[in-house]
Short mmCIF file of C-alpha atoms in Angstrom, two decimals:
data_model
loop_
_atom_site.label_atom_id
_atom_site.label_comp_id
_atom_site.label_asym_id
_atom_site.label_seq_id
_atom_site.Cartn_x
_atom_site.Cartn_y
_atom_site.Cartn_z
CA MET A 29 11.33 -2.97 -19.00
CA GLN A 30 7.91 -1.44 -18.91
CA LEU A 31 5.25 -2.20 -15.83
CA ALA A 32 2.12 -0.97 -16.88
CA ILE A 33 -0.61 -1.06 -13.88
CA VAL A 34 -4.41 -0.66 -14.67
CA LEU A 35 -6.61 2.00 -12.94
CA TYR A 36 -10.29 1.54 -12.92
CA ASP A 37 -12.79 3.49 -11.00
CA GLY A 38 -13.43 1.56 -7.55
CA PHE A 39 -9.99 0.05 -7.44
CA THR A 40 -8.62 -1.28 -4.05
CA ALA A 41 -5.59 1.43 -3.31
CA LEU A 42 -3.23 -1.24 -1.94
CA ASP A 43 -3.61 -3.77 -4.25
CA ALA A 44 -2.16 -1.38 -6.76
CA VAL A 45 0.60 0.51 -4.44
CA GLY A 46 1.52 -2.46 -2.54
CA PRO A 47 3.35 -3.96 -6.09
CA TYR A 48 4.06 -0.55 -7.27
CA GLU A 49 6.01 -0.18 -4.22
CA THR A 50 8.24 -3.89 -4.48
CA LEU A 51 7.75 -4.59 -7.87
CA GLY A 52 8.02 -1.33 -9.30
CA ARG A 53 11.88 -0.64 -8.02
CA LEU A 54 12.54 -2.69 -10.60
CA PRO A 55 16.47 -1.53 -12.16
CA ASP A 56 15.89 0.12 -15.24
CA ALA A 57 12.65 -0.19 -15.89
CA GLU A 58 9.47 2.01 -16.01
CA THR A 59 6.21 1.86 -13.85
CA VAL A 60 3.46 3.88 -15.66
CA PHE A 61 -0.17 3.61 -14.46
CA VAL A 62 -3.00 3.82 -16.94
CA ALA A 63 -6.63 3.79 -17.39
CA GLU A 64 -9.09 4.37 -20.41
CA GLU A 65 -8.81 8.07 -19.64
CA THR A 66 -5.71 10.31 -18.05
CA GLY A 67 -6.44 11.88 -14.77
CA PRO A 68 -7.12 11.07 -11.37
CA VAL A 69 -9.26 7.47 -10.77
CA ARG A 70 -11.30 7.57 -7.51
CA THR A 71 -10.88 4.38 -4.95
CA ASP A 72 -13.72 2.00 -4.03
CA THR A 73 -13.54 4.16 -0.55
CA GLY A 74 -14.09 7.68 -2.87
CA ALA A 75 -11.24 8.90 -0.63
CA LEU A 76 -8.55 8.70 -2.44
CA ALA A 77 -7.37 9.22 -6.11
CA LEU A 78 -4.24 7.70 -8.31
CA THR A 79 -3.53 9.43 -11.20
CA ALA A 80 -3.47 8.22 -14.79
CA ASP A 81 -0.24 9.44 -16.05
CA ARG A 82 -1.15 7.37 -19.64
CA THR A 83 -4.39 5.99 -21.33
CA LEU A 84 -4.34 1.87 -21.95
CA ALA A 85 -4.24 2.89 -25.78
CA GLU A 86 -0.83 4.99 -25.43
CA VAL A 87 0.71 1.77 -23.26
CA PRO A 88 0.04 -1.02 -25.99
CA HIS A 89 2.65 -3.36 -25.45
CA PRO A 90 3.64 -3.57 -21.61
CA ASP A 91 6.61 -6.25 -20.53
CA VAL A 92 4.65 -6.56 -17.00
CA VAL A 93 0.55 -5.90 -17.16
CA LEU A 94 -0.75 -5.51 -13.40
CA VAL A 95 -4.68 -5.46 -12.78
CA PRO A 96 -5.87 -4.58 -9.15
CA GLY A 97 -9.08 -5.81 -7.76
CA GLY A 98 -11.66 -3.89 -5.78
CA PRO A 99 -15.36 -3.32 -6.15
CA GLY A 100 -15.46 -1.84 -9.32
CA GLN A 101 -13.76 -4.79 -10.77
CA SER A 102 -17.31 -6.33 -11.48
CA GLU A 103 -18.76 -3.49 -13.73
CA LEU A 104 -16.16 -4.21 -16.21
CA MET A 105 -16.11 -7.99 -16.49
CA THR A 106 -17.69 -7.23 -19.76
CA HIS A 107 -16.11 -4.01 -20.97
CA ALA A 108 -14.69 -4.54 -24.20
CA PRO A 109 -12.15 -1.61 -24.16
CA LEU A 110 -10.17 -3.10 -21.00
CA LEU A 111 -10.69 -6.78 -22.29
CA ASP A 112 -9.24 -5.78 -25.54
CA TRP A 113 -6.46 -4.13 -24.32
CA LEU A 114 -6.18 -6.92 -21.95
CA ARG A 115 -5.61 -9.45 -24.81
CA THR A 116 -3.77 -7.26 -26.58
CA ALA A 117 -0.98 -6.51 -24.44
CA ASP A 118 -1.13 -10.18 -22.89
CA ALA A 119 -0.18 -11.05 -26.42
CA THR A 120 3.52 -9.63 -25.69
CA SER A 121 3.63 -9.26 -22.40
CA THR A 122 6.40 -11.46 -20.36
CA TRP A 123 4.25 -11.67 -17.30
CA THR A 124 1.02 -10.69 -17.06
CA THR A 125 -0.30 -10.62 -13.23
CA SER A 126 -3.05 -9.32 -10.90
CA VAL A 127 -3.76 -8.59 -7.44
CA CYS A 128 -7.17 -9.58 -5.69
CA THR A 129 -10.42 -9.73 -8.15
CA GLY A 130 -7.95 -8.23 -10.70
CA SER A 131 -7.57 -12.26 -11.80
CA LEU A 132 -11.36 -12.10 -12.68
CA LEU A 133 -10.99 -9.65 -15.08
CA LEU A 134 -7.88 -11.65 -16.39
CA ALA A 135 -10.41 -14.48 -16.50
CA ALA A 136 -13.13 -12.44 -18.41
CA ALA A 137 -10.50 -11.63 -20.90
CA GLY A 138 -10.06 -15.11 -21.26
CA LEU A 139 -6.76 -15.38 -19.98
CA LEU A 140 -6.60 -17.92 -17.49
CA ARG A 141 -8.64 -20.55 -19.04
CA GLY A 142 -7.71 -23.93 -17.42
CA ARG A 143 -4.78 -22.38 -15.36
CA ARG A 144 -4.05 -22.33 -11.74
CA ALA A 145 -5.03 -18.76 -10.40
CA THR A 146 -6.12 -17.06 -7.42
CA SER A 147 -8.39 -14.19 -5.70
CA HIS A 148 -9.66 -12.81 -2.96
CA TRP A 149 -10.76 -15.84 -1.34
CA LEU A 150 -14.37 -14.75 -1.25
CA ALA A 151 -13.72 -14.36 -5.12
CA LEU A 152 -12.23 -17.48 -5.63
CA ASP A 153 -15.62 -19.54 -7.04
CA MET A 154 -16.37 -16.81 -9.15
CA LEU A 155 -12.45 -17.56 -10.53
CA ARG A 156 -14.07 -21.23 -11.00
CA ASP A 157 -17.09 -19.87 -12.94
CA HIS A 158 -14.70 -18.30 -15.37
CA GLY A 159 -12.36 -20.82 -16.48
CA ALA A 160 -9.34 -20.98 -14.42
CA GLU A 161 -8.43 -23.31 -11.36
CA PRO A 162 -8.33 -21.61 -8.45
CA THR A 163 -5.90 -22.36 -5.24
CA GLY A 164 -5.84 -21.29 -1.68
CA GLU A 165 -2.22 -20.37 -2.21
CA ARG A 166 -1.35 -16.33 -1.52
CA VAL A 167 0.58 -16.14 -4.86
CA VAL A 168 0.33 -18.49 -7.91
CA THR A 169 2.56 -19.01 -10.53
CA ASP A 170 1.25 -20.35 -13.80
CA GLY A 171 3.57 -19.95 -16.76
CA LYS A 172 3.65 -16.16 -17.06
CA TYR A 173 0.65 -15.86 -15.11
CA VAL A 174 1.27 -14.86 -11.16
CA THR A 175 -2.14 -13.66 -9.40
CA ALA A 176 -1.97 -12.84 -5.85
CA ALA A 177 -4.83 -13.31 -3.27
CA GLY A 178 -6.27 -10.49 -1.42
CA VAL A 179 -5.52 -6.43 -1.38
CA SER A 180 -1.94 -7.12 0.60
CA ALA A 181 -1.11 -10.22 -1.19
CA GLY A 182 -0.04 -7.77 -3.95
CA ILE A 183 2.87 -7.04 -1.56
CA ASP A 184 4.01 -10.90 -1.45
CA MET A 185 3.32 -10.89 -5.22
CA GLY A 186 5.86 -7.76 -6.06
CA LEU A 187 8.67 -9.42 -4.40
CA THR A 188 8.44 -12.49 -5.54
CA LEU A 189 8.12 -11.29 -9.01
CA LEU A 190 10.53 -8.67 -8.71
CA GLY A 191 13.19 -11.89 -7.24
CA ARG A 192 12.44 -13.92 -10.20
CA ILE A 193 13.11 -10.61 -12.79
CA ALA A 194 15.95 -9.17 -10.95
CA GLY A 195 16.93 -11.46 -8.59
CA ASP A 196 17.09 -12.93 -4.94
CA GLU A 197 19.57 -9.78 -4.12
CA HIS A 198 17.64 -7.05 -5.71
CA ALA A 199 14.69 -8.99 -4.15
CA ARG A 200 15.67 -8.72 -0.31
CA ALA A 201 17.19 -5.05 -1.01
CA VAL A 202 13.80 -3.70 -1.69
CA GLN A 203 12.25 -6.00 1.57
CA LEU A 204 15.02 -4.24 3.16
CA LEU A 205 14.28 -0.83 1.95
CA THR A 206 10.78 -0.91 2.80
CA GLU A 207 11.12 -3.01 6.09
CA TYR A 208 8.80 -5.35 5.23
CA ASP A 209 8.98 -7.56 7.75
CA PRO A 210 5.38 -7.83 8.97
CA GLN A 211 3.97 -8.11 12.25
CA PRO A 212 0.45 -8.09 12.32
CA PRO A 213 -1.60 -7.13 15.71
CA TYR A 214 -4.20 -10.31 14.94
CA ASP A 215 -4.13 -12.79 13.10
CA ALA A 216 -7.23 -13.15 10.91
CA GLY A 217 -5.58 -12.35 7.79
CA SER A 218 -7.29 -15.22 6.06
CA PRO A 219 -10.46 -17.42 6.50
CA ASP A 220 -8.96 -20.51 8.42
CA LYS A 221 -7.58 -18.10 10.84
CA ALA A 222 -9.51 -15.69 10.99
CA PRO A 223 -12.96 -16.03 13.70
CA ALA A 224 -15.54 -18.39 11.86
CA HIS A 225 -18.52 -16.00 12.70
CA LEU A 226 -16.57 -13.01 11.05
CA VAL A 227 -15.73 -15.67 7.80
CA GLU A 228 -19.68 -16.06 7.34
CA ARG A 229 -21.07 -12.39 7.98
CA MET A 230 -18.40 -11.56 4.78
CA ARG A 231 -19.58 -14.66 2.83
CA ALA A 232 -23.09 -13.77 3.32
CA ARG A 233 -22.26 -10.06 1.91
CA SER A 234 -20.05 -10.90 -0.72
CA ARG A 235 -22.93 -12.61 -2.66
CA PHE A 236 -23.99 -8.43 -2.47
CA THR A 237 -20.54 -6.73 -3.08
CA LEU A 238 -18.76 -8.95 -5.40
CA THR A 239 -21.66 -9.02 -8.18
CA GLY A 240 -22.12 -5.34 -7.95
CA ASP A 241 -25.47 -5.29 -6.22
CA PRO A 242 -25.91 -2.82 -3.28
CA ALA A 243 -24.77 -3.89 -0.25
CA PRO A 244 -27.50 -4.50 2.55
CA SER A 245 -26.84 -2.08 5.34
CA ARG A 246 -24.61 -3.15 8.47
CA MET B 29 -14.41 11.41 13.44
CA GLN B 30 -12.18 13.10 10.60
CA LEU B 31 -9.01 10.77 9.67
CA ALA B 32 -6.20 13.47 7.53
CA ILE B 33 -3.10 11.86 5.76
CA VAL B 34 -0.77 14.16 5.15
CA LEU B 35 0.97 14.37 1.40
CA TYR B 36 4.06 16.38 0.44
CA ASP B 37 6.31 15.53 -2.68
CA GLY B 38 8.35 13.04 -2.55
CA PHE B 39 6.63 11.02 0.41
CA THR B 40 6.58 6.73 -0.36
CA ALA B 41 2.93 5.61 -1.48
CA LEU B 42 2.84 2.77 0.14
CA ASP B 43 3.46 4.94 3.75
CA ALA B 44 0.10 6.54 2.95
CA VAL B 45 -1.75 3.62 1.29
CA GLY B 46 -1.25 0.97 3.85
CA PRO B 47 -2.70 2.89 7.06
CA TYR B 48 -5.27 4.17 4.58
CA GLU B 49 -6.64 0.89 3.97
CA THR B 50 -6.48 -0.20 7.30
CA LEU B 51 -7.02 2.58 9.56
CA GLY B 52 -9.13 4.13 6.66
CA ARG B 53 -11.87 1.77 7.23
CA LEU B 54 -12.87 2.73 10.56
CA PRO B 55 -16.91 2.92 11.05
CA ASP B 56 -18.57 6.28 10.50
CA ALA B 57 -15.32 8.24 10.07
CA GLU B 58 -14.05 10.21 6.94
CA THR B 59 -10.49 9.99 5.50
CA VAL B 60 -9.45 12.82 3.77
CA PHE B 61 -5.99 13.21 2.21
CA VAL B 62 -4.52 16.59 2.49
CA ALA B 63 -1.78 19.09 1.40
CA GLU B 64 -0.81 22.37 0.75
CA GLU B 65 -2.54 22.72 -2.16
CA THR B 66 -4.75 20.43 -3.93
CA GLY B 67 -4.62 18.38 -6.79
CA PRO B 68 -2.23 15.63 -7.93
CA VAL B 69 0.97 14.80 -5.40
CA ARG B 70 3.81 12.74 -6.75
CA THR B 71 5.70 10.15 -5.33
CA ASP B 72 9.01 9.50 -4.17
CA THR B 73 9.75 7.94 -7.89
CA GLY B 74 7.78 9.92 -9.59
CA ALA B 75 5.36 7.13 -11.49
CA LEU B 76 2.83 7.98 -9.37
CA ALA B 77 0.56 10.66 -8.12
CA LEU B 78 -1.91 10.71 -5.36
CA THR B 79 -4.71 13.50 -5.11
CA ALA B 80 -5.18 15.72 -2.26
CA ASP B 81 -8.48 16.82 -1.75
CA ARG B 82 -8.44 19.50 0.31
CA THR B 83 -5.73 22.11 1.70
CA LEU B 84 -4.42 21.43 5.05
CA ALA B 85 -5.46 25.15 5.72
CA GLU B 86 -9.37 23.17 5.16
CA VAL B 87 -8.34 20.22 7.55
CA PRO B 88 -7.18 22.70 10.33
CA HIS B 89 -8.70 19.78 13.18
CA PRO B 90 -8.78 16.37 12.39
CA ASP B 91 -9.13 13.63 15.13
CA VAL B 92 -6.32 11.54 13.46
CA VAL B 93 -3.59 13.20 11.84
CA LEU B 94 -1.12 11.08 10.01
CA VAL B 95 2.58 11.91 8.45
CA PRO B 96 4.13 9.01 6.01
CA GLY B 97 7.67 9.41 5.04
CA GLY B 98 9.86 9.43 2.16
CA PRO B 99 13.02 11.24 0.85
CA GLY B 100 10.60 14.50 0.07
CA GLN B 101 10.89 14.61 4.57
CA SER B 102 13.96 16.01 3.81
CA GLU B 103 13.05 19.14 2.01
CA LEU B 104 10.79 20.15 4.68
CA MET B 105 12.35 20.04 8.29
CA THR B 106 12.25 23.67 8.42
CA HIS B 107 8.93 24.33 6.23
CA ALA B 108 7.11 26.34 8.54
CA PRO B 109 3.57 25.68 6.76
CA LEU B 110 3.74 22.40 7.46
CA LEU B 111 5.02 21.98 10.74
CA ASP B 112 2.79 25.29 11.89
CA TRP B 113 -0.12 23.07 10.48
CA LEU B 114 1.03 19.92 12.31
CA ARG B 115 1.50 21.87 15.90
CA THR B 116 -1.83 23.14 15.55
CA ALA B 117 -3.63 19.64 14.19
CA ASP B 118 -1.88 18.33 17.03
CA ALA B 119 -3.18 20.62 19.42
CA THR B 120 -6.56 19.48 19.10
CA SER B 121 -5.87 15.73 17.96
CA THR B 122 -6.86 12.31 19.27
CA TRP B 123 -4.09 10.47 17.56
CA THR B 124 -1.26 11.51 16.45
CA THR B 125 0.82 9.01 13.83
CA SER B 126 3.19 8.77 11.52
CA VAL B 127 4.83 5.82 9.32
CA CYS B 128 8.45 6.28 8.42
CA THR B 129 10.44 9.60 8.43
CA GLY B 130 7.37 10.72 8.62
CA SER B 131 8.32 10.48 12.41
CA LEU B 132 11.27 13.27 11.94
CA LEU B 133 8.47 15.70 10.93
CA LEU B 134 6.59 15.27 13.79
CA ALA B 135 9.90 15.85 15.79
CA ALA B 136 10.69 18.99 13.38
CA ALA B 137 7.62 20.19 14.78
CA GLY B 138 8.36 19.96 18.02
CA LEU B 139 5.36 17.25 19.20
CA LEU B 140 7.96 13.96 20.04
CA ARG B 141 10.37 15.58 22.37
CA GLY B 142 11.12 13.23 25.18
CA ARG B 143 8.70 10.69 23.30
CA ARG B 144 9.31 6.99 22.74
CA ALA B 145 8.95 6.63 19.04
CA THR B 146 10.56 5.14 15.43
CA SER B 147 11.20 5.58 11.99
CA HIS B 148 12.77 4.25 9.34
CA TRP B 149 15.70 2.04 10.49
CA LEU B 150 18.17 3.94 8.74
CA ALA B 151 16.31 7.23 10.50
CA LEU B 152 16.59 6.21 14.15
CA ASP B 153 19.77 8.26 14.79
CA MET B 154 18.46 11.55 13.59
CA LEU B 155 15.10 10.89 15.09
CA ARG B 156 17.06 11.21 18.39
CA ASP B 157 18.87 14.63 17.11
CA HIS B 158 15.59 15.66 17.24
CA GLY B 159 14.86 14.76 20.89
CA ALA B 160 12.73 11.63 20.47
CA GLU B 161 13.48 8.39 22.14
CA PRO B 162 14.05 5.67 19.16
CA THR B 163 13.04 2.41 20.11
CA GLY B 164 13.80 -0.58 17.42
CA GLU B 165 10.15 -1.69 17.35
CA ARG B 166 7.61 -1.82 14.34
CA VAL B 167 4.72 0.47 15.97
CA VAL B 168 5.59 2.84 19.36
CA THR B 169 3.28 3.90 20.77
CA ASP B 170 3.88 6.91 23.50
CA GLY B 171 0.56 8.56 24.68
CA LYS B 172 -1.51 9.92 21.71
CA TYR B 173 1.47 9.54 19.64
CA VAL B 174 1.65 6.76 17.23
CA THR B 175 4.46 6.13 15.48
CA ALA B 176 5.87 3.12 12.89
CA ALA B 177 9.22 1.86 11.24
CA GLY B 178 9.76 2.08 7.67
CA VAL B 179 7.23 2.17 4.63
CA SER B 180 5.56 -1.19 4.93
CA ALA B 181 5.01 -0.64 9.07
CA GLY B 182 2.39 1.52 8.44
CA ILE B 183 -0.34 -1.68 7.68
CA ASP B 184 0.69 -2.76 11.34
CA MET B 185 0.47 0.82 13.06
CA GLY B 186 -2.84 0.96 10.92
CA LEU B 187 -3.86 -1.90 11.94
CA THR B 188 -2.91 -1.56 15.65
CA LEU B 189 -4.63 2.15 16.02
CA LEU B 190 -8.08 0.97 14.45
CA GLY B 191 -8.16 -1.76 17.24
CA ARG B 192 -7.43 0.72 19.73
CA ILE B 193 -10.35 3.00 18.49
CA ALA B 194 -12.83 0.49 17.14
CA GLY B 195 -12.29 -2.67 18.98
CA ASP B 196 -10.52 -5.80 17.99
CA GLU B 197 -13.47 -7.20 16.06
CA HIS B 198 -13.51 -4.71 13.99
CA ALA B 199 -10.04 -4.30 13.55
CA ARG B 200 -10.15 -8.53 12.75
CA ALA B 201 -12.62 -7.98 9.91
CA VAL B 202 -10.95 -5.34 8.13
CA GLN B 203 -7.48 -7.94 8.57
CA LEU B 204 -9.91 -10.39 6.81
CA LEU B 205 -11.01 -8.28 4.34
CA THR B 206 -7.48 -7.28 3.09
CA GLU B 207 -6.28 -10.74 3.49
CA TYR B 208 -3.47 -9.27 5.55
CA ASP B 209 -1.78 -12.79 6.33
CA PRO B 210 1.72 -11.94 5.25
CA GLN B 211 3.95 -14.61 3.38
CA PRO B 212 6.98 -12.34 2.47
CA PRO B 213 8.94 -14.84 0.07
CA TYR B 214 12.50 -13.68 1.96
CA ASP B 215 13.48 -12.87 5.08
CA ALA B 216 15.34 -9.19 5.11
CA GLY B 217 12.89 -7.06 5.87
CA SER B 218 14.81 -5.70 8.94
CA PRO B 219 18.60 -4.41 9.89
CA ASP B 220 18.66 -7.74 12.27
CA LYS B 221 17.54 -9.95 9.16
CA ALA B 222 18.81 -8.49 6.60
CA PRO B 223 22.07 -9.85 4.98
CA ALA B 224 24.99 -7.71 6.79
CA HIS B 225 26.60 -6.34 3.54
CA LEU B 226 23.00 -5.31 2.40
CA VAL B 227 22.66 -3.45 5.45
CA GLU B 228 26.05 -1.67 5.49
CA ARG B 229 25.70 -0.57 1.82
CA MET B 230 22.31 0.88 2.62
CA ARG B 231 23.58 2.84 5.67
CA ALA B 232 26.52 4.23 2.94
CA ARG B 233 23.88 5.27 0.90
CA SER B 234 21.66 7.00 3.76
CA ARG B 235 24.24 9.89 4.11
CA PHE B 236 23.01 10.43 0.89
CA THR B 237 19.38 10.17 0.42
CA LEU B 238 18.28 10.68 4.16
CA THR B 239 19.58 14.50 3.68
CA GLY B 240 18.71 15.28 0.53
CA ASP B 241 21.99 15.56 -1.15
CA PRO B 242 21.91 13.90 -4.78
CA ALA B 243 22.69 10.03 -4.32
CA PRO B 244 25.97 8.40 -5.24
CA SER B 245 25.23 6.44 -8.14
CA ARG B 246 24.82 2.45 -7.87
#
């Protein structure tokens, strides 16, 4: 079994590393980080690079496809080399998955048409614009398509899918190994829990950041 | 302000990336990934490499030091180049922090003597052997030393310290941006919650994995 995690300039690191650390601990499976070219791929902050060990062309038929999100996604919504690869990989995948705005790339490839899916809370409207049916759930499964909400939701998605593939016992063991017993010091992790003024401020900014335009200064 | 995240062969990716994605979003701060040599550094699974952009020598006085854990830690408990750097960096740091078994490296450098600290639940006894006073809390602050429990606890540590440094408002904004509203599909993330047989199995194995000996086959 092969899990391919797609990297591109400006992805968000935790989107990829959360599921890598959970779902990537499938028994007897290979996890491979792929990108258009091999080598270091910079994250959205610029402060970190993850290595793509294989090109997209070298990994045409992974069993599980995982697409992280991040500001760089907005540059790729009509980028044929990636969208063509997603369609080809999806044609033979067992599971096609995303975290955060990675679902917008799946949708841009035409894979989520009419399907229930999710994304970063700021991107749910754009997901609808691309033919999906957005929901507010943290992890959404529709057939073989599993999409997660923003950034950290990929950890929950990874554990959920790990349980589906390898069984609850194995998933619990990975949860214990990674000591995933979250205790956030605040309770502001979703738009219905965070202070309203923070939600409004981010919505105002998101018109810029999610479309790739320069963000207004803070 | 400068945050230095230390990489070494066999670290656990989420230990580093969890705090990077939260604490690394400090306003007006630089995050830099450092290692003995620049270039790609492989994680414990072998399936992923993160890039170290600077050598330890190039970053002698970060304001915040962060040491991730991982099986590779066991190879470094007497490794002078790293332990000397930790002592030097700690002499001028504002905060010295760790995730998972990263605290064993801080302890090996003599920085946690008599201090309350934590580590991966399988490593708490070893932490005591190195002079610290282990606690069962997920994030432990003793003076300027902030240690987190296993792997995913670095996210909670990062948000906690972000709040201390940049204020609750900023930390809540980062929690909302990263949609950190965890909903694990199981409740097995700590030894007091997981099924007893899983805990026992991991304790039996840990005598091998935490000392760097070859793990027994599954």
